[in-house]
Short mmCIF file of C-alpha atoms and ligand atoms in Angstrom, two decimals:
data_model
loop_
_atom_site.label_atom_id
_atom_site.label_comp_id
_atom_site.label_asym_id
_atom_site.label_seq_id
_atom_site.Cartn_x
_atom_site.Cartn_y
_atom_site.Cartn_z
CA MET A 1 0.00 0.00 0.00
CA ILE A 2 2.49 2.51 -1.19
CA TYR A 3 3.15 4.81 -4.10
CA LYS A 4 5.79 3.55 -6.50
CA LYS A 5 6.77 6.05 -9.18
CA ASN A 6 3.70 8.04 -8.16
CA ARG A 7 1.36 5.11 -8.76
CA PHE A 8 -0.65 3.61 -5.92
CA TYR A 9 -0.01 -0.09 -5.32
CA ILE A 10 -1.97 -2.67 -3.37
CA GLU A 11 0.75 -5.23 -2.75
CA GLY A 12 2.28 -5.87 -6.20
CA ILE A 13 -0.51 -4.42 -8.34
CA SER A 14 -1.20 -0.81 -9.20
CA SER A 15 -4.69 0.57 -8.81
CA GLU A 16 -4.45 1.80 -12.43
CA LYS A 17 -3.98 -1.73 -13.65
CA ILE A 18 -6.87 -3.03 -11.55
CA SER A 19 -9.19 -0.32 -12.83
CA LYS A 20 -8.26 -1.05 -16.45
CA LYS A 21 -8.57 -4.80 -16.13
CA PHE A 22 -11.67 -5.09 -13.93
CA GLY A 23 -13.42 -1.76 -14.32
CA THR A 24 -14.75 0.43 -11.54
CA PRO A 25 -16.05 0.54 -8.89
CA ALA A 26 -14.00 -2.35 -7.52
CA TYR A 27 -13.49 -3.55 -3.96
CA CYS A 28 -9.92 -4.83 -3.43
CA TYR A 29 -8.52 -6.54 -0.36
CA SER A 30 -4.90 -7.03 0.57
CA TYR A 31 -4.11 -10.57 1.73
CA LYS A 32 -0.89 -9.41 3.33
CA LYS A 33 -2.72 -6.88 5.51
CA LEU A 34 -5.32 -9.48 6.51
CA LYS A 35 -2.61 -11.91 7.57
CA GLU A 36 -0.77 -9.18 9.45
CA ASN A 37 -3.95 -8.11 11.30
CA ILE A 38 -4.75 -11.66 12.40
CA ILE A 39 -1.21 -12.35 13.57
CA ASN A 40 -1.08 -9.03 15.46
CA PHE A 41 -4.45 -9.66 17.08
CA LYS A 42 -3.35 -13.11 18.25
CA ASN A 43 -0.10 -11.65 19.57
CA PHE A 44 -1.75 -8.88 21.57
CA PHE A 45 -3.56 -11.47 23.67
CA LYS A 46 -1.23 -14.44 23.36
CA SER A 47 -0.78 -14.96 27.10
CA PHE A 48 -4.35 -16.25 27.55
CA LYS A 49 -4.95 -17.69 24.04
CA PRO A 50 -8.47 -16.46 23.40
CA MET A 51 -10.92 -18.08 21.03
CA ILE A 52 -11.25 -15.56 18.18
CA CYS A 53 -14.54 -15.55 16.30
CA PHE A 54 -14.45 -13.23 13.29
CA SER A 55 -17.56 -11.06 13.15
CA VAL A 56 -19.06 -12.08 9.82
CA LYS A 57 -21.31 -9.02 9.59
CA SER A 58 -18.25 -6.86 8.98
CA ASN A 59 -17.50 -8.77 5.77
CA SER A 60 -19.24 -11.95 4.69
CA ASN A 61 -17.41 -12.68 1.45
CA VAL A 62 -17.13 -16.48 1.49
CA ASN A 63 -13.67 -16.48 -0.05
CA LEU A 64 -12.36 -14.05 2.56
CA LEU A 65 -13.97 -16.19 5.26
CA ARG A 66 -12.09 -19.17 3.78
CA GLU A 67 -8.80 -17.32 4.19
CA ILE A 68 -9.72 -16.30 7.72
CA ASN A 69 -10.60 -19.91 8.55
CA LYS A 70 -7.11 -20.99 7.48
CA PHE A 71 -5.72 -18.94 10.37
CA GLY A 72 -7.87 -20.91 12.79
CA LEU A 73 -10.43 -18.23 13.55
CA GLY A 74 -14.05 -19.08 14.28
CA ALA A 75 -17.08 -16.96 13.43
CA ASP A 76 -19.54 -14.68 15.17
CA VAL A 77 -22.80 -14.71 13.21
CA VAL A 78 -26.12 -12.93 13.59
CA SER A 79 -28.38 -14.73 11.12
CA ILE A 80 -28.93 -18.11 9.53
CA GLY A 81 -27.48 -16.66 6.34
CA GLU A 82 -24.22 -15.68 8.03
CA LEU A 83 -24.11 -19.04 9.77
CA MET A 84 -24.48 -20.87 6.46
CA LYS A 85 -21.79 -18.73 4.86
CA ALA A 86 -19.39 -19.46 7.73
CA GLN A 87 -20.06 -23.18 7.27
CA LYS A 88 -19.62 -22.90 3.51
CA ALA A 89 -16.23 -21.31 4.16
CA GLY A 90 -15.28 -24.40 6.15
CA ILE A 91 -15.47 -22.88 9.63
CA ASN A 92 -16.14 -25.65 12.11
CA VAL A 93 -19.45 -25.36 13.98
CA ASN A 94 -17.65 -25.76 17.28
CA LYS A 95 -16.07 -22.36 16.63
CA ILE A 96 -19.30 -20.54 15.77
CA VAL A 97 -21.19 -18.24 18.15
CA PHE A 98 -24.60 -16.88 17.25
CA SER A 99 -25.49 -13.39 18.59
CA GLY A 100 -28.42 -11.04 17.95
CA VAL A 101 -31.58 -9.82 19.65
CA GLY A 102 -34.09 -11.28 17.22
CA LYS A 103 -33.36 -14.88 16.32
CA THR A 104 -36.34 -16.59 14.73
CA THR A 105 -37.56 -20.09 15.60
CA LYS A 106 -36.15 -21.27 12.27
CA GLU A 107 -32.74 -19.82 13.11
CA ILE A 108 -32.64 -21.29 16.62
CA ASN A 109 -33.73 -24.67 15.25
CA TYR A 110 -30.98 -24.62 12.66
CA ALA A 111 -28.32 -23.59 15.18
CA ILE A 112 -29.34 -26.35 17.58
CA ASN A 113 -29.46 -28.97 14.82
CA LYS A 114 -25.95 -28.01 13.77
CA ASN A 115 -24.63 -28.10 17.37
CA ILE A 116 -22.90 -24.76 17.11
CA PHE A 117 -20.58 -23.74 19.94
CA LEU A 118 -22.82 -21.12 21.56
CA ILE A 119 -26.07 -19.30 21.10
CA ASN A 120 -25.67 -15.93 22.79
CA ALA A 121 -29.16 -15.25 24.12
CA GLU A 122 -30.28 -11.69 24.68
CA SER A 123 -33.66 -11.93 26.46
CA LYS A 124 -35.85 -14.10 28.67
CA SER A 125 -38.18 -14.80 25.74
CA GLU A 126 -35.26 -16.11 23.71
CA ILE A 127 -34.15 -18.41 26.53
CA ILE A 128 -37.66 -19.82 26.86
CA GLU A 129 -37.77 -20.38 23.09
CA ILE A 130 -34.37 -22.12 23.08
CA GLU A 131 -35.45 -24.28 26.02
CA LYS A 132 -38.69 -25.24 24.27
CA ILE A 133 -36.91 -26.27 21.09
CA ALA A 134 -34.15 -28.09 23.01
CA LYS A 135 -36.78 -30.04 24.94
CA THR A 136 -38.52 -31.28 21.77
CA LYS A 137 -35.15 -32.41 20.45
CA LYS A 138 -34.15 -33.89 23.84
CA LYS A 139 -30.89 -31.96 23.69
CA ILE A 140 -28.87 -29.86 26.10
CA VAL A 141 -27.99 -26.61 24.38
CA ASN A 142 -24.96 -24.50 25.28
CA ILE A 143 -25.73 -20.85 25.56
CA GLY A 144 -24.14 -17.57 26.44
CA LEU A 145 -26.15 -14.87 28.17
CA ARG A 146 -25.53 -11.33 26.97
CA LEU A 147 -25.25 -8.72 29.67
CA ASN A 148 -25.91 -5.07 28.97
CA PRO A 149 -23.26 -3.58 31.29
CA ASN A 150 -24.53 -0.02 30.88
CA THR A 151 -21.06 1.15 29.85
CA ASN A 152 -20.47 4.10 27.53
CA PRO A 153 -18.05 2.92 24.81
CA GLN A 154 -17.12 6.51 23.88
CA THR A 155 -17.85 5.95 20.23
CA LEU A 156 -20.57 7.12 17.84
CA ASN A 157 -24.04 6.89 19.34
CA GLN A 158 -25.27 4.90 16.34
CA ILE A 159 -22.79 2.10 17.01
CA SER A 160 -23.00 1.99 20.81
CA THR A 161 -24.57 -1.21 22.10
CA GLY A 162 -23.75 -1.45 25.79
CA LYS A 163 -25.72 1.45 27.26
CA LYS A 164 -28.91 0.77 29.16
CA GLU A 165 -31.06 2.49 26.53
CA ASN A 166 -29.73 0.14 23.82
CA LYS A 167 -31.75 -2.93 22.79
CA PHE A 168 -28.85 -5.34 23.30
CA GLY A 169 -28.37 -7.78 26.18
CA VAL A 170 -30.15 -7.81 29.52
CA SER A 171 -29.75 -5.61 32.58
CA GLU A 172 -27.76 -6.76 35.60
CA LYS A 173 -30.96 -7.52 37.52
CA THR A 174 -32.50 -9.58 34.71
CA PHE A 175 -29.15 -11.29 34.14
CA LEU A 176 -29.01 -12.50 37.74
CA SER A 177 -32.58 -13.77 37.71
CA LEU A 178 -31.99 -15.54 34.38
CA VAL A 179 -28.87 -17.26 35.74
CA ASP A 180 -31.07 -18.69 38.50
CA TYR A 181 -33.70 -19.71 35.97
CA ILE A 182 -31.17 -21.51 33.76
CA ARG A 183 -29.57 -23.25 36.75
CA LYS A 184 -32.81 -25.19 37.10
CA SER A 185 -33.20 -25.98 33.41
CA ASN A 186 -32.60 -29.51 32.15
CA PHE A 187 -32.13 -28.41 28.57
CA ILE A 188 -29.91 -25.35 28.74
CA ASN A 189 -26.30 -25.23 29.82
CA LEU A 190 -25.10 -21.72 30.65
CA LYS A 191 -21.55 -21.82 29.38
CA CYS A 192 -20.73 -18.19 28.80
CA LEU A 193 -21.32 -14.60 29.80
CA SER A 194 -21.19 -12.36 26.76
CA VAL A 195 -20.94 -8.61 26.21
CA HIS A 196 -20.32 -6.28 23.31
CA ILE A 197 -20.43 -2.60 24.19
CA GLY A 198 -19.98 -1.02 20.77
CA SER A 199 -17.86 -0.63 17.70
CA GLN A 200 -14.95 1.57 16.59
CA ILE A 201 -13.76 1.95 20.19
CA LEU A 202 -10.46 3.79 20.47
CA SER A 203 -9.97 4.01 24.22
CA HIS A 204 -9.18 1.12 26.54
CA GLN A 205 -11.07 2.81 29.36
CA PRO A 206 -14.60 1.69 28.41
CA TYR A 207 -13.27 -1.87 28.25
CA GLU A 208 -11.76 -1.51 31.73
CA LYS A 209 -15.07 -0.22 33.02
CA MET A 210 -16.93 -3.07 31.34
CA LEU A 211 -14.62 -5.61 32.99
CA ARG A 212 -15.27 -4.06 36.40
CA VAL A 213 -19.00 -4.49 35.83
CA LEU A 214 -18.47 -8.11 34.79
CA ASP A 215 -16.43 -8.75 37.92
CA ARG A 216 -19.24 -7.44 40.08
CA VAL A 217 -22.03 -9.28 38.26
CA ILE A 218 -20.17 -12.60 38.23
CA LYS A 219 -19.53 -12.33 41.96
CA LYS A 220 -23.19 -11.63 42.61
CA SER A 221 -24.31 -14.52 40.39
CA ARG A 222 -22.13 -17.05 42.22
CA TYR A 223 -21.88 -18.86 38.93
CA ARG A 224 -18.73 -20.15 37.29
CA PHE A 225 -18.72 -19.19 33.64
CA GLU A 226 -16.51 -21.42 31.57
CA TYR A 227 -16.24 -18.71 28.91
CA ILE A 228 -16.42 -14.92 28.89
CA ASP A 229 -17.20 -13.51 25.44
CA LEU A 230 -15.96 -9.91 25.37
CA GLY A 231 -17.32 -9.17 21.87
CA GLY A 232 -15.37 -7.01 19.43
CA GLY A 233 -15.37 -3.28 18.89
CA MET A 234 -11.65 -2.59 18.61
CA GLY A 235 -11.34 0.58 16.53
CA ILE A 236 -8.98 1.40 13.68
CA SER A 237 -7.49 4.69 12.43
CA TYR A 238 -9.53 5.98 9.52
CA GLU A 239 -7.71 9.26 9.40
CA ASN A 240 -3.97 9.79 9.79
CA ASN A 241 -2.92 10.62 13.33
CA LEU A 242 -6.25 9.57 14.81
CA LYS A 243 -5.66 7.99 18.19
CA LYS A 244 -5.18 4.23 18.40
CA LEU A 245 -6.63 1.70 20.81
CA ASN A 246 -4.06 0.74 23.43
CA TYR A 247 -4.16 -3.06 23.17
CA LYS A 248 -1.48 -3.39 25.84
CA LYS A 249 -3.70 -1.75 28.43
CA TYR A 250 -6.75 -3.74 27.36
CA ASN A 251 -4.68 -6.92 27.64
CA ILE A 252 -3.49 -5.96 31.13
CA ALA A 253 -7.08 -5.31 32.25
CA ILE A 254 -8.21 -8.71 30.98
CA LYS A 255 -5.30 -10.46 32.67
CA LYS A 256 -6.24 -8.81 35.94
CA PHE A 257 -9.83 -9.93 35.44
CA LEU A 258 -8.70 -13.50 34.74
CA LYS A 259 -6.77 -13.69 37.99
CA VAL A 260 -10.08 -13.57 39.83
CA ASN A 261 -12.26 -15.26 37.22
CA LYS A 262 -10.86 -18.50 35.88
CA SER A 263 -12.57 -18.46 32.50
CA LYS A 264 -11.58 -18.72 28.86
CA ILE A 265 -11.94 -15.60 26.73
CA ILE A 266 -13.76 -15.25 23.42
CA PHE A 267 -13.38 -12.22 21.14
CA GLU A 268 -15.60 -11.27 18.20
CA PRO A 269 -13.49 -8.78 16.21
CA GLY A 270 -14.65 -7.59 12.81
CA ARG A 271 -13.28 -4.19 11.84
CA SER A 272 -9.85 -4.71 13.46
CA ILE A 273 -9.31 -7.81 11.30
CA ILE A 274 -10.69 -6.70 7.94
CA GLY A 275 -11.18 -2.89 8.01
CA ASN A 276 -7.84 -1.63 6.72
CA THR A 277 -7.43 -4.46 4.19
CA GLY A 278 -10.03 -2.98 1.84
CA PHE A 279 -9.83 -0.33 -0.92
CA LEU A 280 -12.62 0.90 -3.15
CA ILE A 281 -11.34 1.95 -6.56
CA SER A 282 -13.57 4.40 -8.37
CA LYS A 283 -13.56 6.63 -11.43
CA VAL A 284 -14.46 10.31 -11.66
CA ILE A 285 -17.47 10.54 -13.97
CA PHE A 286 -17.97 14.29 -14.07
CA ILE A 287 -16.66 17.38 -12.35
CA LYS A 288 -19.30 19.97 -11.65
CA GLU A 289 -18.03 23.41 -10.79
CA THR A 290 -20.00 25.83 -8.67
CA LYS A 291 -19.10 29.11 -7.00
CA SER A 292 -18.52 27.60 -3.57
CA LYS A 293 -17.07 24.20 -4.47
CA ASN A 294 -16.43 21.62 -7.14
CA PHE A 295 -18.34 18.38 -7.03
CA ILE A 296 -16.27 15.36 -7.95
CA ILE A 297 -18.93 12.93 -9.10
CA LEU A 298 -17.72 9.35 -8.71
CA ASP A 299 -19.00 6.11 -10.19
CA THR A 300 -19.38 4.71 -6.67
CA GLY A 301 -21.90 5.91 -4.13
CA MET A 302 -23.68 5.21 -0.88
CA ASN A 303 -25.10 2.00 -2.34
CA ASP A 304 -21.53 0.58 -2.43
CA LEU A 305 -20.19 2.25 0.72
CA MET A 306 -22.84 3.42 3.12
CA ARG A 307 -20.78 4.40 6.16
CA PRO A 308 -20.35 8.11 5.28
CA ALA A 309 -24.07 8.57 4.58
CA LEU A 310 -25.15 6.55 7.60
CA TYR A 311 -22.71 7.66 10.27
CA ASN A 312 -20.98 10.63 8.71
CA ALA A 313 -17.91 8.40 8.72
CA LYS A 314 -14.76 9.71 7.07
CA HIS A 315 -12.68 7.53 4.77
CA LYS A 316 -9.41 8.72 3.31
CA ILE A 317 -9.54 9.40 -0.43
CA ILE A 318 -6.31 9.24 -2.41
CA PRO A 319 -5.41 9.59 -6.10
CA SER A 320 -4.40 6.58 -8.14
CA ILE A 321 -1.64 8.56 -9.81
CA LYS A 322 0.02 11.23 -7.74
CA LYS A 323 0.63 14.58 -9.38
CA ASN A 324 1.99 17.67 -7.78
CA ILE A 325 -0.66 20.11 -8.96
CA PHE A 326 -3.21 21.05 -6.35
CA SER A 327 -6.70 22.38 -6.73
CA LYS A 328 -7.47 25.85 -5.35
CA SER A 329 -11.13 25.12 -4.84
CA LYS A 330 -12.89 22.89 -2.37
CA TYR A 331 -13.70 19.40 -3.60
CA GLU A 332 -16.81 17.57 -2.52
CA PHE A 333 -16.57 13.87 -3.41
CA VAL A 334 -20.06 12.60 -4.11
CA GLY A 335 -21.70 9.56 -5.65
CA PRO A 336 -24.29 9.35 -8.43
CA ILE A 337 -27.19 8.37 -6.14
CA CYS A 338 -30.23 10.60 -5.90
CA GLU A 339 -29.75 11.43 -2.23
CA THR A 340 -28.10 14.48 -0.73
CA THR A 341 -26.36 12.29 1.87
CA ASP A 342 -24.59 10.46 -0.97
CA LYS A 343 -21.25 12.14 -0.32
CA PHE A 344 -17.95 10.86 0.97
CA SER A 345 -15.82 13.85 1.94
CA THR A 346 -15.23 17.53 1.41
CA LEU A 347 -11.55 18.27 0.98
CA THR A 348 -9.78 21.56 0.56
CA LYS A 349 -6.36 20.46 -0.54
CA PHE A 350 -6.51 17.70 -3.09
CA GLN A 351 -4.55 17.26 -6.22
CA LYS A 352 -6.25 18.63 -9.30
CA LEU A 353 -8.49 15.99 -10.79
CA LYS A 354 -9.99 15.62 -14.20
CA GLU A 355 -12.84 13.52 -15.50
CA LYS A 356 -12.02 9.78 -15.87
CA ASP A 357 -9.27 9.98 -13.23
CA ILE A 358 -9.12 7.11 -10.76
CA ILE A 359 -9.28 7.60 -7.00
CA ILE A 360 -9.19 5.16 -4.08
CA ILE A 361 -11.35 5.21 -0.95
CA CYS A 362 -9.41 3.59 1.89
CA ASP A 363 -10.17 1.31 4.85
CA VAL A 364 -13.40 -0.05 3.43
CA GLY A 365 -12.88 -3.74 4.29
CA ALA A 366 -15.32 -3.69 7.21
CA TYR A 367 -18.98 -2.74 6.77
CA GLY A 368 -18.26 -1.77 3.15
CA ILE A 369 -19.61 -4.43 0.83
CA SER A 370 -21.57 -6.04 3.68
CA LEU A 371 -23.68 -2.88 4.05
CA SER A 372 -24.02 -2.34 0.30
CA SER A 373 -27.28 -2.47 -1.62
CA ASN A 374 -28.76 -2.33 -5.10
CA TYR A 375 -30.32 1.08 -4.43
CA ASN A 376 -31.08 2.96 -7.65
CA VAL A 377 -30.84 -0.48 -9.34
CA ARG A 378 -27.08 -0.47 -9.36
CA PRO A 379 -25.18 -3.76 -9.61
CA LYS A 380 -22.74 -4.52 -6.77
CA PRO A 381 -19.02 -4.05 -7.50
CA VAL A 382 -16.55 -6.81 -8.23
CA GLU A 383 -14.48 -7.97 -5.23
CA LEU A 384 -10.82 -8.82 -5.67
CA LEU A 385 -8.24 -10.35 -3.39
CA ILE A 386 -4.70 -9.17 -4.04
CA LYS A 387 -1.97 -11.63 -3.05
CA GLY A 388 1.44 -10.29 -4.03
CA SER A 389 1.24 -9.90 -7.79
CA LYS A 390 -1.81 -12.15 -8.10
CA ILE A 391 -5.36 -10.87 -8.46
CA ILE A 392 -8.11 -13.31 -7.48
CA ILE A 393 -11.75 -12.56 -8.26
CA ILE A 394 -13.52 -13.42 -5.01
CA LYS A 395 -16.92 -12.14 -6.12
CA LYS A 396 -17.89 -11.32 -9.67
CA ARG A 397 -19.33 -7.93 -10.52
CA GLU A 398 -23.10 -8.19 -10.53
CA LYS A 399 -24.58 -7.94 -13.98
CA LEU A 400 -27.48 -5.70 -14.78
CA GLU A 401 -29.39 -8.80 -15.92
CA ASP A 402 -28.98 -10.27 -12.41
CA ILE A 403 -30.88 -7.47 -10.82
CA ILE A 404 -33.43 -6.48 -13.42
N1 LLP B 501 -20.01 -8.75 18.18
C1 LLP B 501 -21.24 -8.22 18.18
C2 LLP B 501 -22.27 -8.80 19.03
C3 LLP B 501 -21.52 -7.09 17.36
O1 LLP B 501 -22.72 -6.56 17.39
C4 LLP B 501 -20.48 -6.55 16.55
C5 LLP B 501 -20.75 -5.41 15.68
C6 LLP B 501 -19.22 -7.17 16.57
C7 LLP B 501 -19.01 -8.27 17.41
C8 LLP B 501 -18.06 -6.69 15.73
O2 LLP B 501 -17.67 -5.41 16.05
P1 LLP B 501 -16.34 -4.76 15.43
O3 LLP B 501 -15.14 -5.50 15.98
O4 LLP B 501 -16.39 -4.89 13.96
O5 LLP B 501 -16.38 -3.35 15.87
N2 LLP B 501 -21.89 -0.70 10.61
C9 LLP B 501 -21.13 -0.04 11.65
C10 LLP B 501 -20.64 -1.02 12.72
C11 LLP B 501 -21.76 -1.81 13.34
C12 LLP B 501 -21.25 -2.86 14.30
C13 LLP B 501 -22.30 -3.80 14.69
N3 LLP B 501 -21.88 -4.80 15.60
C14 LLP B 501 -19.97 0.70 10.99
O6 LLP B 501 -19.87 0.68 9.77
O7 LLP B 501 -19.18 1.34 11.68
#
């Protein structure tokens, strides 16, 4: 991911070459980055060897899941569809955890039939439903119970999940009464306490707070949890010099927690594994000049990458070929979709662009293609995996015929 002779390269291939060969918009992933992220993640927490379940919602491309499986990771899924994709990618069911507040009877049935590692239940109704199904199958089902620790993750409101006003998990009081309920059940085995307080978290402090709440609740429950599932949420740097999560401090806090609580740890990372591996290559269709700014109209929009429109998220935009001539006017990078929120960034200092130039939107590996849609009847982009100087098509570009 560097410029060589002013051309941007993803591993051994220039973005120019990719755009010429495969057209635009194109999602590209770097295998090297993916490998590096997984190895780093394992290393951060190597002293207690956690079970790492990749959060499939962040990117559910089956071929990427296959690569992730080769590194021994499991999967965190939130629907029967994600569960089936994880299985298709070869991920063993005894490494799959199933989260989510609204699992249907069909989904619970399927998960129980497949004997997945854990169903992370999020309400009393769900526990009763699991128990009912388990009873008809004469099975004992392993579950996790998701606690809402009422902890502020200090991230965007839209991606906070661990505050008491959020729909996720159960309150401390309900948690304790449900532990007692499950204790008496013949069909449910409470194996795990799970939490997930939010996403794109850049400070270790919310995690420390969350662990203190867990400590207290576990003590009160007088229950020995074999596993503690701490969820994911580890943030990445979308903009240069943005602060970074201090993994060392998070690791120390977990080790302290484990001294008192002899449990195994599960993580469900998504973004921290796949986020910075992804690049969206796009072409400038038109440039529209106005008095206050110039609109750079791209051939990719909020249907391909929804994060800016949905969360006002900022993704770095860089030119495919670097030139040293800069624009004097403000550039607003927008898509072709008929929505005012279909814009990526407004930049004041960008190199002068012309129509048909290629640009790259960075760090789109997580919640990029997985949040994409066919809005405005637009086919989804091709997805490519770059491995050194090899380009592998991991999902073909949708054809207009497919969606009409
Ligand atoms: N576990 C659970 C139960 C989750 O709900 C999530 C994400 C994860 C794990 C993975 O979190 P991560 O490590 O990727 O932060 N669309 C938003 C993010 C939504 C996250 C939803 N839950 C975005 O584009 O920022």
